[in-house]
């Protein structure tokens, strides 16, 4: 699960960066505002990649997803991205756990060698 979640966070990092560039061109918001919201989201995504193995890492991931949705109050584009990222985070956690369970079953089977 950790690998899938980390991959999602790295993807979010890049998409947030590109979204910041688009938001600067498509909105009347100052560049400093856009990059403050986008920069914080990008930084937190990278930091969280390193914290996923710690207790509460997945819960911090949920906090980041909700913070990205809340960023939509400052940069409206973030509402859409936040909802998409929250759905991706759910999928990463859900299917990552299924993959971990399958790997554990395979490792515990007598034919695994």
mmCIF file of N, CA, C and O in Angstrom:
data_model
loop_
_atom_site.group_PDB
_atom_site.id
_atom_site.type_symbol
_atom_site.label_atom_id
_atom_site.label_comp_id
_atom_site.label_asym_id
_atom_site.label_seq_id
_atom_site.Cartn_x
_atom_site.Cartn_y
_atom_site.Cartn_z
ATOM 1 N N UNK A 1 0.831 -1.186 0.000
ATOM 2 C CA UNK A 1 0.000 0.000 0.000
ATOM 3 C C UNK A 1 0.873 1.245 0.000
ATOM 4 O O UNK A 1 0.543 2.233 -0.643
ATOM 5 N N UNK A 2 1.974 1.201 0.712
ATOM 6 C CA UNK A 2 2.819 2.388 0.830
ATOM 7 C C UNK A 2 3.358 2.831 -0.522
ATOM 8 O O UNK A 2 3.423 4.016 -0.809
ATOM 9 N N UNK A 3 3.723 1.867 -1.368
ATOM 10 C CA UNK A 3 4.250 2.217 -2.682
ATOM 11 C C UNK A 3 3.184 2.881 -3.537
ATOM 12 O O UNK A 3 3.438 3.892 -4.194
ATOM 13 N N UNK A 4 1.986 2.340 -3.504
ATOM 14 C CA UNK A 4 0.892 2.908 -4.287
ATOM 15 C C UNK A 4 0.532 4.305 -3.778
ATOM 16 O O UNK A 4 0.318 5.225 -4.578
ATOM 17 N N UNK A 5 0.494 4.480 -2.474
ATOM 18 C CA UNK A 5 0.181 5.793 -1.904
ATOM 19 C C UNK A 5 1.276 6.803 -2.220
ATOM 20 O O UNK A 5 0.995 7.957 -2.558
ATOM 21 N N UNK A 6 2.536 6.376 -2.127
ATOM 22 C CA UNK A 6 3.641 7.293 -2.445
ATOM 23 C C UNK A 6 3.601 7.698 -3.917
ATOM 24 O O UNK A 6 3.853 8.865 -4.251
ATOM 25 N N UNK A 7 3.274 6.759 -4.791
ATOM 26 C CA UNK A 7 3.159 7.079 -6.217
ATOM 27 C C UNK A 7 2.059 8.101 -6.458
ATOM 28 O O UNK A 7 2.205 9.017 -7.275
ATOM 29 N N UNK A 8 0.959 7.951 -5.737
ATOM 30 C CA UNK A 8 -0.140 8.909 -5.848
ATOM 31 C C UNK A 8 0.314 10.294 -5.399
ATOM 32 O O UNK A 8 0.017 11.304 -6.053
ATOM 33 N N UNK A 9 1.046 10.362 -4.294
ATOM 34 C CA UNK A 9 1.511 11.650 -3.785
ATOM 35 C C UNK A 9 2.505 12.314 -4.741
ATOM 36 O O UNK A 9 2.464 13.538 -4.931
ATOM 37 N N UNK A 10 3.370 11.539 -5.373
ATOM 38 C CA UNK A 10 4.304 12.114 -6.353
ATOM 39 C C UNK A 10 3.529 12.645 -7.555
ATOM 40 O O UNK A 10 3.816 13.727 -8.070
ATOM 41 N N UNK A 11 2.525 11.888 -7.987
ATOM 42 C CA UNK A 11 1.674 12.375 -9.076
ATOM 43 C C UNK A 11 0.967 13.667 -8.707
ATOM 44 O O UNK A 11 0.875 14.596 -9.510
ATOM 45 N N UNK A 12 0.473 13.734 -7.471
ATOM 46 C CA UNK A 12 -0.183 14.952 -6.998
ATOM 47 C C UNK A 12 0.792 16.125 -7.013
ATOM 48 O O UNK A 12 0.423 17.236 -7.380
ATOM 49 N N UNK A 13 2.028 15.887 -6.611
ATOM 50 C CA UNK A 13 3.045 16.935 -6.610
ATOM 51 C C UNK A 13 3.150 17.590 -7.988
ATOM 52 O O UNK A 13 3.101 18.810 -8.115
ATOM 53 N N UNK A 14 3.286 16.757 -9.018
ATOM 54 C CA UNK A 14 3.441 17.299 -10.369
ATOM 55 C C UNK A 14 2.162 17.965 -10.869
ATOM 56 O O UNK A 14 2.218 19.039 -11.475
ATOM 57 N N UNK A 15 1.020 17.355 -10.626
ATOM 58 C CA UNK A 15 -0.237 17.928 -11.103
ATOM 59 C C UNK A 15 -0.509 19.266 -10.416
ATOM 60 O O UNK A 15 -0.958 20.222 -11.061
ATOM 61 N N UNK A 16 -0.238 19.360 -9.133
ATOM 62 C CA UNK A 16 -0.437 20.633 -8.426
ATOM 63 C C UNK A 16 0.469 21.703 -9.013
ATOM 64 O O UNK A 16 0.055 22.848 -9.203
ATOM 65 N N UNK A 17 1.695 21.354 -9.317
ATOM 66 C CA UNK A 17 2.615 22.318 -9.926
ATOM 67 C C UNK A 17 2.113 22.818 -11.270
ATOM 68 O O UNK A 17 2.108 24.027 -11.543
ATOM 69 N N UNK A 18 1.674 21.890 -12.111
ATOM 70 C CA UNK A 18 1.141 22.292 -13.416
ATOM 71 C C UNK A 18 -0.165 23.070 -13.267
ATOM 72 O O UNK A 18 -0.423 24.018 -14.007
ATOM 73 N N UNK A 19 -0.980 22.683 -12.301
ATOM 74 C CA UNK A 19 -2.238 23.405 -12.062
ATOM 75 C C UNK A 19 -1.961 24.831 -11.604
ATOM 76 O O UNK A 19 -2.706 25.754 -11.935
ATOM 77 N N UNK A 20 -0.893 25.013 -10.839
ATOM 78 C CA UNK A 20 -0.513 26.362 -10.421
ATOM 79 C C UNK A 20 -0.184 27.240 -11.623
ATOM 80 O O UNK A 20 -0.576 28.406 -11.687
ATOM 81 N N UNK A 21 0.528 26.666 -12.578
ATOM 82 C CA UNK A 21 0.854 27.420 -13.798
ATOM 83 C C UNK A 21 -0.409 27.791 -14.566
ATOM 84 O O UNK A 21 -0.555 28.913 -15.058
ATOM 85 N N UNK A 22 -1.334 26.850 -14.667
ATOM 86 C CA UNK A 22 -2.589 27.101 -15.383
ATOM 87 C C UNK A 22 -3.424 28.131 -14.626
ATOM 88 O O UNK A 22 -3.991 29.050 -15.232
ATOM 89 N N UNK A 23 -3.503 27.995 -13.299
ATOM 90 C CA UNK A 23 -4.322 28.918 -12.501
ATOM 91 C C UNK A 23 -3.811 30.347 -12.613
ATOM 92 O O UNK A 23 -4.595 31.295 -12.597
ATOM 93 N N UNK A 24 -2.510 30.515 -12.738
ATOM 94 C CA UNK A 24 -1.966 31.875 -12.883
ATOM 95 C C UNK A 24 -2.416 32.517 -14.185
ATOM 96 O O UNK A 24 -2.634 33.719 -14.251
ATOM 97 N N UNK A 25 -2.562 31.721 -15.225
ATOM 98 C CA UNK A 25 -2.943 32.247 -16.530
ATOM 99 C C UNK A 25 -4.450 32.427 -16.679
ATOM 100 O O UNK A 25 -4.896 33.294 -17.420
ATOM 101 N N UNK A 26 -5.231 31.606 -15.963
ATOM 102 C CA UNK A 26 -6.670 31.598 -16.191
ATOM 103 C C UNK A 26 -7.465 32.384 -15.150
ATOM 104 O O UNK A 26 -8.665 32.552 -15.315
ATOM 105 N N UNK A 27 -6.836 32.818 -14.086
ATOM 106 C CA UNK A 27 -7.559 33.540 -13.043
ATOM 107 C C UNK A 27 -6.935 34.906 -12.833
ATOM 108 O O UNK A 27 -5.846 35.185 -13.316
ATOM 109 N N UNK A 28 -7.650 35.742 -12.099
ATOM 110 C CA UNK A 28 -7.143 37.073 -11.786
ATOM 111 C C UNK A 28 -6.388 37.086 -10.462
ATOM 112 O O UNK A 28 -6.071 38.149 -9.940
ATOM 113 N N UNK A 29 -6.111 35.904 -9.925
ATOM 114 C CA UNK A 29 -5.396 35.829 -8.648
ATOM 115 C C UNK A 29 -3.932 36.196 -8.834
ATOM 116 O O UNK A 29 -3.327 35.883 -9.863
ATOM 117 N N UNK A 30 -3.353 36.849 -7.837
ATOM 118 C CA UNK A 30 -1.921 37.152 -7.924
ATOM 119 C C UNK A 30 -1.094 35.858 -7.912
ATOM 120 O O UNK A 30 -1.478 34.858 -7.295
ATOM 121 N N UNK A 31 0.042 35.908 -8.581
ATOM 122 C CA UNK A 31 0.908 34.729 -8.647
ATOM 123 C C UNK A 31 1.333 34.280 -7.260
ATOM 124 O O UNK A 31 1.439 33.071 -6.998
ATOM 125 N N UNK A 32 1.555 35.209 -6.353
ATOM 126 C CA UNK A 32 1.979 34.845 -4.989
ATOM 127 C C UNK A 32 0.908 34.006 -4.287
ATOM 128 O O UNK A 32 1.229 33.045 -3.584
ATOM 129 N N UNK A 33 -0.341 34.344 -4.485
ATOM 130 C CA UNK A 33 -1.441 33.585 -3.860
ATOM 131 C C UNK A 33 -1.498 32.178 -4.425
ATOM 132 O O UNK A 33 -1.601 31.197 -3.689
ATOM 133 N N UNK A 34 -1.441 32.084 -5.746
ATOM 134 C CA UNK A 34 -1.508 30.775 -6.397
ATOM 135 C C UNK A 34 -0.342 29.904 -5.954
ATOM 136 O O UNK A 34 -0.508 28.745 -5.589
ATOM 137 N N UNK A 35 0.869 30.473 -5.935
ATOM 138 C CA UNK A 35 2.031 29.664 -5.590
ATOM 139 C C UNK A 35 2.121 29.374 -4.099
ATOM 140 O O UNK A 35 2.738 28.386 -3.696
ATOM 141 N N UNK A 36 1.501 30.196 -3.280
ATOM 142 C CA UNK A 36 1.455 29.865 -1.849
ATOM 143 C C UNK A 36 0.608 28.618 -1.641
ATOM 144 O O UNK A 36 1.028 27.669 -0.980
ATOM 145 N N UNK A 37 -0.581 28.601 -2.227
ATOM 146 C CA UNK A 37 -1.462 27.441 -2.090
ATOM 147 C C UNK A 37 -0.843 26.224 -2.778
ATOM 148 O O UNK A 37 -0.751 25.139 -2.193
ATOM 149 N N UNK A 38 -0.392 26.391 -4.003
ATOM 150 C CA UNK A 38 0.182 25.273 -4.745
ATOM 151 C C UNK A 38 1.490 24.798 -4.106
ATOM 152 O O UNK A 38 1.725 23.594 -3.990
ATOM 153 N N UNK A 39 2.322 25.721 -3.706
ATOM 154 C CA UNK A 39 3.605 25.368 -3.112
ATOM 155 C C UNK A 39 3.459 24.595 -1.819
ATOM 156 O O UNK A 39 4.180 23.618 -1.584
ATOM 157 N N UNK A 40 2.524 25.022 -0.985
ATOM 158 C CA UNK A 40 2.283 24.294 0.264
ATOM 159 C C UNK A 40 1.783 22.887 -0.037
ATOM 160 O O UNK A 40 2.236 21.908 0.562
ATOM 161 N N UNK A 41 0.867 22.757 -0.982
ATOM 162 C CA UNK A 41 0.362 21.436 -1.362
ATOM 163 C C UNK A 41 1.467 20.546 -1.917
ATOM 164 O O UNK A 41 1.554 19.362 -1.582
ATOM 165 N N UNK A 42 2.328 21.119 -2.754
ATOM 166 C CA UNK A 42 3.440 20.357 -3.318
ATOM 167 C C UNK A 42 4.415 19.917 -2.230
ATOM 168 O O UNK A 42 4.833 18.750 -2.194
ATOM 169 N N UNK A 43 4.761 20.826 -1.352
ATOM 170 C CA UNK A 43 5.697 20.512 -0.268
ATOM 171 C C UNK A 43 5.143 19.423 0.645
ATOM 172 O O UNK A 43 5.840 18.459 0.986
ATOM 173 N N UNK A 44 3.885 19.561 1.022
ATOM 174 C CA UNK A 44 3.269 18.557 1.891
ATOM 175 C C UNK A 44 3.176 17.187 1.216
ATOM 176 O O UNK A 44 3.338 16.155 1.877
ATOM 177 N N UNK A 45 2.944 17.164 -0.086
ATOM 178 C CA UNK A 45 2.904 15.896 -0.806
ATOM 179 C C UNK A 45 4.252 15.183 -0.726
ATOM 180 O O UNK A 45 4.315 13.980 -0.470
ATOM 181 N N UNK A 46 5.322 15.932 -0.932
ATOM 182 C CA UNK A 46 6.653 15.316 -0.859
ATOM 183 C C UNK A 46 7.005 14.879 0.557
ATOM 184 O O UNK A 46 7.545 13.796 0.760
ATOM 185 N N UNK A 47 6.703 15.718 1.520
ATOM 186 C CA UNK A 47 7.013 15.359 2.907
ATOM 187 C C UNK A 47 6.244 14.123 3.346
ATOM 188 O O UNK A 47 6.774 13.263 4.052
ATOM 189 N N UNK A 48 5.009 14.027 2.918
ATOM 190 C CA UNK A 48 4.185 12.895 3.314
ATOM 191 C C UNK A 48 4.692 11.582 2.714
ATOM 192 O O UNK A 48 4.526 10.521 3.313
ATOM 193 N N UNK A 49 5.327 11.649 1.553
ATOM 194 C CA UNK A 49 5.907 10.432 0.967
ATOM 195 C C UNK A 49 6.876 9.769 1.940
ATOM 196 O O UNK A 49 6.915 8.551 2.052
ATOM 197 N N UNK A 50 7.647 10.561 2.633
ATOM 198 C CA UNK A 50 8.602 10.026 3.593
ATOM 199 C C UNK A 50 7.984 9.608 4.909
ATOM 200 O O UNK A 50 8.616 8.926 5.707
ATOM 201 N N UNK A 51 6.760 10.024 5.150
ATOM 202 C CA UNK A 51 6.108 9.727 6.432
ATOM 203 C C UNK A 51 5.094 8.590 6.341
ATOM 204 O O UNK A 51 4.484 8.240 7.342
ATOM 205 N N UNK A 52 4.918 8.013 5.175
ATOM 206 C CA UNK A 52 3.893 6.977 5.012
ATOM 207 C C UNK A 52 4.155 5.740 5.858
ATOM 208 O O UNK A 52 3.222 5.069 6.270
ATOM 209 N N UNK A 53 5.405 5.418 6.122
ATOM 210 C CA UNK A 53 5.722 4.229 6.911
ATOM 211 C C UNK A 53 5.562 4.461 8.406
ATOM 212 O O UNK A 53 5.642 3.526 9.192
ATOM 213 N N UNK A 54 5.360 5.667 8.807
ATOM 214 C CA UNK A 54 5.187 5.982 10.222
ATOM 215 C C UNK A 54 3.719 5.795 10.611
ATOM 216 O O UNK A 54 2.831 5.885 9.769
ATOM 217 N N UNK A 55 3.469 5.553 11.904
ATOM 218 C CA UNK A 55 2.069 5.452 12.347
ATOM 219 C C UNK A 55 1.311 6.745 12.040
ATOM 220 O O UNK A 55 1.830 7.839 12.254
ATOM 221 N N UNK A 56 0.140 6.600 11.500
ATOM 222 C CA UNK A 56 -0.688 7.761 11.172
ATOM 223 C C UNK A 56 -0.389 8.372 9.822
ATOM 224 O O UNK A 56 -0.978 9.392 9.460
ATOM 225 N N UNK A 57 0.498 7.771 9.041
ATOM 226 C CA UNK A 57 0.852 8.319 7.735
ATOM 227 C C UNK A 57 -0.324 8.384 6.782
ATOM 228 O O UNK A 57 -0.517 9.360 6.073
ATOM 229 N N UNK A 58 -1.130 7.331 6.771
ATOM 230 C CA UNK A 58 -2.296 7.302 5.883
ATOM 231 C C UNK A 58 -3.313 8.361 6.325
ATOM 232 O O UNK A 58 -3.903 9.051 5.488
ATOM 233 N N UNK A 59 -3.485 8.521 7.623
ATOM 234 C CA UNK A 59 -4.407 9.543 8.131
ATOM 235 C C UNK A 59 -3.911 10.943 7.767
ATOM 236 O O UNK A 59 -4.718 11.820 7.438
ATOM 237 N N UNK A 60 -2.602 11.149 7.808
ATOM 238 C CA UNK A 60 -2.065 12.438 7.367
ATOM 239 C C UNK A 60 -2.325 12.648 5.881
ATOM 240 O O UNK A 60 -2.536 13.779 5.434
ATOM 241 N N UNK A 61 -2.311 11.567 5.126
ATOM 242 C CA UNK A 61 -2.655 11.661 3.706
ATOM 243 C C UNK A 61 -4.083 12.140 3.505
ATOM 244 O O UNK A 61 -4.356 12.957 2.627
ATOM 245 N N UNK A 62 -5.001 11.631 4.337
ATOM 246 C CA UNK A 62 -6.388 12.109 4.263
ATOM 247 C C UNK A 62 -6.457 13.582 4.640
ATOM 248 O O UNK A 62 -7.194 14.355 4.012
ATOM 249 N N UNK A 63 -5.699 13.983 5.637
ATOM 250 C CA UNK A 63 -5.690 15.401 6.038
ATOM 251 C C UNK A 63 -5.199 16.270 4.884
ATOM 252 O O UNK A 63 -5.746 17.353 4.633
ATOM 253 N N UNK A 64 -4.183 15.796 4.166
ATOM 254 C CA UNK A 64 -3.684 16.545 3.011
ATOM 255 C C UNK A 64 -4.759 16.657 1.943
ATOM 256 O O UNK A 64 -4.952 17.736 1.359
ATOM 257 N N UNK A 65 -5.484 15.576 1.691
ATOM 258 C CA UNK A 65 -6.520 15.617 0.656
ATOM 259 C C UNK A 65 -7.607 16.635 1.013
ATOM 260 O O UNK A 65 -8.059 17.406 0.162
ATOM 261 N N UNK A 66 -8.012 16.644 2.271
ATOM 262 C CA UNK A 66 -9.030 17.620 2.682
ATOM 263 C C UNK A 66 -8.477 19.044 2.653
ATOM 264 O O UNK A 66 -9.197 19.987 2.326
ATOM 265 N N UNK A 67 -7.198 19.199 2.965
ATOM 266 C CA UNK A 67 -6.579 20.531 2.891
ATOM 267 C C UNK A 67 -6.535 21.015 1.446
ATOM 268 O O UNK A 67 -6.732 22.211 1.178
ATOM 269 N N UNK A 68 -6.298 20.107 0.509
ATOM 270 C CA UNK A 68 -6.294 20.500 -0.902
ATOM 271 C C UNK A 68 -7.685 20.923 -1.356
ATOM 272 O O UNK A 68 -7.825 21.883 -2.121
ATOM 273 N N UNK A 69 -8.701 20.218 -0.882
ATOM 274 C CA UNK A 69 -10.069 20.633 -1.199
ATOM 275 C C UNK A 69 -10.333 22.017 -0.601
ATOM 276 O O UNK A 69 -10.892 22.893 -1.261
ATOM 277 N N UNK A 70 -9.911 22.225 0.638
ATOM 278 C CA UNK A 70 -10.095 23.528 1.296
ATOM 279 C C UNK A 70 -9.314 24.629 0.579
ATOM 280 O O UNK A 70 -9.714 25.797 0.612
ATOM 281 N N UNK A 71 -8.222 24.265 -0.088
ATOM 282 C CA UNK A 71 -7.474 25.248 -0.871
ATOM 283 C C UNK A 71 -8.314 25.848 -1.980
ATOM 284 O O UNK A 71 -7.988 26.918 -2.507
ATOM 285 N N UNK A 72 -9.411 25.201 -2.321
ATOM 286 C CA UNK A 72 -10.317 25.730 -3.325
ATOM 287 C C UNK A 72 -10.990 27.023 -2.903
ATOM 288 O O UNK A 72 -11.492 27.767 -3.742
ATOM 289 N N UNK A 73 -10.983 27.304 -1.603
ATOM 290 C CA UNK A 73 -11.537 28.580 -1.152
ATOM 291 C C UNK A 73 -10.630 29.740 -1.554
ATOM 292 O O UNK A 73 -11.086 30.876 -1.652
ATOM 293 N N UNK A 74 -9.359 29.453 -1.769
ATOM 294 C CA UNK A 74 -8.407 30.490 -2.184
ATOM 295 C C UNK A 74 -8.209 30.446 -3.698
ATOM 296 O O UNK A 74 -8.272 31.464 -4.370
ATOM 297 N N UNK A 75 -7.935 29.252 -4.220
ATOM 298 C CA UNK A 75 -7.754 29.045 -5.660
ATOM 299 C C UNK A 75 -8.845 28.074 -6.104
ATOM 300 O O UNK A 75 -8.755 26.876 -5.843
ATOM 301 N N UNK A 76 -9.913 28.579 -6.736
ATOM 302 C CA UNK A 76 -11.077 27.744 -7.052
ATOM 303 C C UNK A 76 -10.768 26.456 -7.811
ATOM 304 O O UNK A 76 -11.461 25.455 -7.642
ATOM 305 N N UNK A 77 -9.725 26.443 -8.609
ATOM 306 C CA UNK A 77 -9.353 25.238 -9.348
ATOM 307 C C UNK A 77 -9.049 24.079 -8.405
ATOM 308 O O UNK A 77 -9.236 22.914 -8.764
ATOM 309 N N UNK A 78 -8.608 24.387 -7.196
ATOM 310 C CA UNK A 78 -8.219 23.346 -6.247
ATOM 311 C C UNK A 78 -9.419 22.531 -5.750
ATOM 312 O O UNK A 78 -9.222 21.423 -5.269
ATOM 313 N N UNK A 79 -10.632 23.070 -5.844
ATOM 314 C CA UNK A 79 -11.802 22.266 -5.471
ATOM 315 C C UNK A 79 -11.856 20.997 -6.322
ATOM 316 O O UNK A 79 -11.950 19.887 -5.810
ATOM 317 N N UNK A 80 -11.793 21.194 -7.624
ATOM 318 C CA UNK A 80 -11.850 20.058 -8.542
ATOM 319 C C UNK A 80 -10.673 19.118 -8.319
ATOM 320 O O UNK A 80 -10.845 17.904 -8.188
ATOM 321 N N UNK A 81 -9.460 19.671 -8.272
ATOM 322 C CA UNK A 81 -8.279 18.833 -8.076
ATOM 323 C C UNK A 81 -8.324 18.109 -6.733
ATOM 324 O O UNK A 81 -7.949 16.943 -6.641
ATOM 325 N N UNK A 82 -8.776 18.801 -5.700
ATOM 326 C CA UNK A 82 -8.849 18.189 -4.382
ATOM 327 C C UNK A 82 -9.770 16.985 -4.350
ATOM 328 O O UNK A 82 -9.457 15.955 -3.750
ATOM 329 N N UNK A 83 -10.913 17.104 -5.009
ATOM 330 C CA UNK A 83 -11.864 15.980 -5.054
ATOM 331 C C UNK A 83 -11.269 14.815 -5.855
ATOM 332 O O UNK A 83 -11.358 13.654 -5.440
ATOM 333 N N UNK A 84 -10.635 15.118 -6.971
ATOM 334 C CA UNK A 84 -10.000 14.067 -7.773
ATOM 335 C C UNK A 84 -8.880 13.399 -6.972
ATOM 336 O O UNK A 84 -8.757 12.176 -6.950
ATOM 337 N N UNK A 85 -8.066 14.202 -6.286
ATOM 338 C CA UNK A 85 -6.977 13.642 -5.485
ATOM 339 C C UNK A 85 -7.503 12.799 -4.327
ATOM 340 O O UNK A 85 -6.925 11.769 -3.994
ATOM 341 N N UNK A 86 -8.587 13.226 -3.702
ATOM 342 C CA UNK A 86 -9.171 12.443 -2.611
ATOM 343 C C UNK A 86 -9.652 11.085 -3.137
ATOM 344 O O UNK A 86 -9.464 10.058 -2.476
ATOM 345 N N UNK A 87 -10.233 11.079 -4.331
ATOM 346 C CA UNK A 87 -10.673 9.810 -4.931
ATOM 347 C C UNK A 87 -9.467 8.922 -5.250
ATOM 348 O O UNK A 87 -9.500 7.709 -5.007
ATOM 349 N N UNK A 88 -8.401 9.513 -5.761
ATOM 350 C CA UNK A 88 -7.186 8.744 -6.031
ATOM 351 C C UNK A 88 -6.565 8.211 -4.744
ATOM 352 O O UNK A 88 -6.060 7.086 -4.707
ATOM 353 N N UNK A 89 -6.591 9.026 -3.693
ATOM 354 C CA UNK A 89 -6.043 8.599 -2.407
ATOM 355 C C UNK A 89 -6.853 7.414 -1.868
ATOM 356 O O UNK A 89 -6.288 6.438 -1.394
ATOM 357 N N UNK A 90 -8.179 7.504 -1.968
ATOM 358 C CA UNK A 90 -9.011 6.393 -1.528
ATOM 359 C C UNK A 90 -8.655 5.127 -2.293
ATOM 360 O O UNK A 90 -8.508 4.051 -1.709
ATOM 361 N N UNK A 91 -8.531 5.246 -3.617
ATOM 362 C CA UNK A 91 -8.206 4.084 -4.443
ATOM 363 C C UNK A 91 -6.836 3.520 -4.065
ATOM 364 O O UNK A 91 -6.661 2.299 -3.990
ATOM 365 N N UNK A 92 -5.878 4.381 -3.804
ATOM 366 C CA UNK A 92 -4.541 3.925 -3.416
ATOM 367 C C UNK A 92 -4.574 3.159 -2.110
ATOM 368 O O UNK A 92 -3.943 2.110 -1.974
ATOM 369 N N UNK A 93 -5.297 3.677 -1.143
ATOM 370 C CA UNK A 93 -5.391 3.019 0.160
ATOM 371 C C UNK A 93 -6.167 1.710 0.024
ATOM 372 O O UNK A 93 -5.730 0.654 0.502
ATOM 373 N N UNK A 94 -7.311 1.767 -0.634
ATOM 374 C CA UNK A 94 -8.178 0.592 -0.753
ATOM 375 C C UNK A 94 -7.486 -0.547 -1.506
ATOM 376 O O UNK A 94 -7.397 -1.669 -1.008
ATOM 377 N N UNK A 95 -7.029 -0.245 -2.712
ATOM 378 C CA UNK A 95 -6.428 -1.294 -3.523
ATOM 379 C C UNK A 95 -5.027 -1.650 -3.037
ATOM 380 O O UNK A 95 -4.576 -2.784 -3.203
ATOM 381 N N UNK A 96 -4.336 -0.703 -2.427
ATOM 382 C CA UNK A 96 -3.027 -1.012 -1.843
ATOM 383 C C UNK A 96 -3.128 -2.021 -0.721
ATOM 384 O O UNK A 96 -2.294 -2.924 -0.602
ATOM 385 N N UNK A 97 -4.174 -1.909 0.090
ATOM 386 C CA UNK A 97 -4.383 -2.900 1.155
ATOM 387 C C UNK A 97 -4.699 -4.274 0.569
ATOM 388 O O UNK A 97 -4.219 -5.285 1.072
ATOM 389 N N UNK A 98 -5.493 -4.303 -0.490
ATOM 390 C CA UNK A 98 -5.807 -5.587 -1.136
ATOM 391 C C UNK A 98 -4.531 -6.228 -1.701
ATOM 392 O O UNK A 98 -4.340 -7.439 -1.589
ATOM 393 N N UNK A 99 -3.676 -5.414 -2.296
ATOM 394 C CA UNK A 99 -2.418 -5.926 -2.839
ATOM 395 C C UNK A 99 -1.544 -6.454 -1.700
ATOM 396 O O UNK A 99 -0.948 -7.533 -1.813
ATOM 397 N N UNK A 100 -1.464 -5.716 -0.589
ATOM 398 C CA UNK A 100 -0.680 -6.169 0.565
ATOM 399 C C UNK A 100 -1.202 -7.489 1.116
ATOM 400 O O UNK A 100 -0.421 -8.373 1.474
ATOM 401 N N UNK A 101 -2.526 -7.626 1.190
ATOM 402 C CA UNK A 101 -3.118 -8.883 1.680
ATOM 403 C C UNK A 101 -2.788 -10.043 0.747
ATOM 404 O O UNK A 101 -2.447 -11.137 1.198
ATOM 405 N N UNK A 102 -2.865 -9.803 -0.550
ATOM 406 C CA UNK A 102 -2.549 -10.865 -1.513
ATOM 407 C C UNK A 102 -1.074 -11.251 -1.422
ATOM 408 O O UNK A 102 -0.734 -12.440 -1.480
ATOM 409 N N UNK A 103 -0.199 -10.271 -1.264
ATOM 410 C CA UNK A 103 1.227 -10.565 -1.127
ATOM 411 C C UNK A 103 1.501 -11.354 0.152
ATOM 412 O O UNK A 103 2.329 -12.278 0.152
ATOM 413 N N UNK A 104 0.813 -11.017 1.238
ATOM 414 C CA UNK A 104 1.001 -11.728 2.496
ATOM 415 C C UNK A 104 0.508 -13.169 2.382
ATOM 416 O O UNK A 104 1.162 -14.095 2.888
ATOM 417 N N UNK A 105 -0.626 -13.370 1.721
ATOM 418 C CA UNK A 105 -1.139 -14.727 1.520
ATOM 419 C C UNK A 105 -0.159 -15.554 0.676
ATOM 420 O O UNK A 105 0.107 -16.707 0.959
ATOM 421 N N UNK A 106 0.377 -14.922 -0.344
ATOM 422 C CA UNK A 106 1.324 -15.619 -1.216
ATOM 423 C C UNK A 106 2.598 -15.987 -0.451
ATOM 424 O O UNK A 106 3.101 -17.097 -0.565
ATOM 425 N N UNK A 107 3.084 -15.079 0.346
ATOM 426 C CA UNK A 107 4.299 -15.340 1.122
ATOM 427 C C UNK A 107 4.070 -16.423 2.170
ATOM 428 O O UNK A 107 4.998 -17.166 2.512
ATOM 429 N N UNK A 108 2.851 -16.523 2.691
ATOM 430 C CA UNK A 108 2.550 -17.514 3.720
ATOM 431 C C UNK A 108 2.205 -18.880 3.137
ATOM 432 O O UNK A 108 2.187 -19.864 3.886
ATOM 433 N N UNK A 109 1.950 -18.955 1.860
ATOM 434 C CA UNK A 109 1.570 -20.237 1.263
ATOM 435 C C UNK A 109 2.786 -21.157 1.202
ATOM 436 O O UNK A 109 3.919 -20.708 1.024
ATOM 437 N N UNK A 110 2.547 -22.461 1.351
ATOM 438 C CA UNK A 110 3.674 -23.411 1.342
ATOM 439 C C UNK A 110 4.355 -23.523 -0.028
ATOM 440 O O UNK A 110 5.503 -23.917 -0.112
ATOM 441 N N UNK A 111 3.662 -23.134 -1.088
ATOM 442 C CA UNK A 111 4.273 -23.232 -2.422
ATOM 443 C C UNK A 111 5.144 -22.027 -2.757
ATOM 444 O O UNK A 111 5.877 -22.054 -3.735
ATOM 445 N N UNK A 112 5.044 -20.961 -1.960
ATOM 446 C CA UNK A 112 5.897 -19.784 -2.207
ATOM 447 C C UNK A 112 7.322 -20.158 -1.814
ATOM 448 O O UNK A 112 7.584 -20.663 -0.747
ATOM 449 N N UNK A 113 8.227 -19.887 -2.694
ATOM 450 C CA UNK A 113 9.503 -20.385 -2.326
ATOM 451 C C UNK A 113 10.647 -19.580 -2.599
ATOM 452 O O UNK A 113 11.706 -19.623 -2.413
#
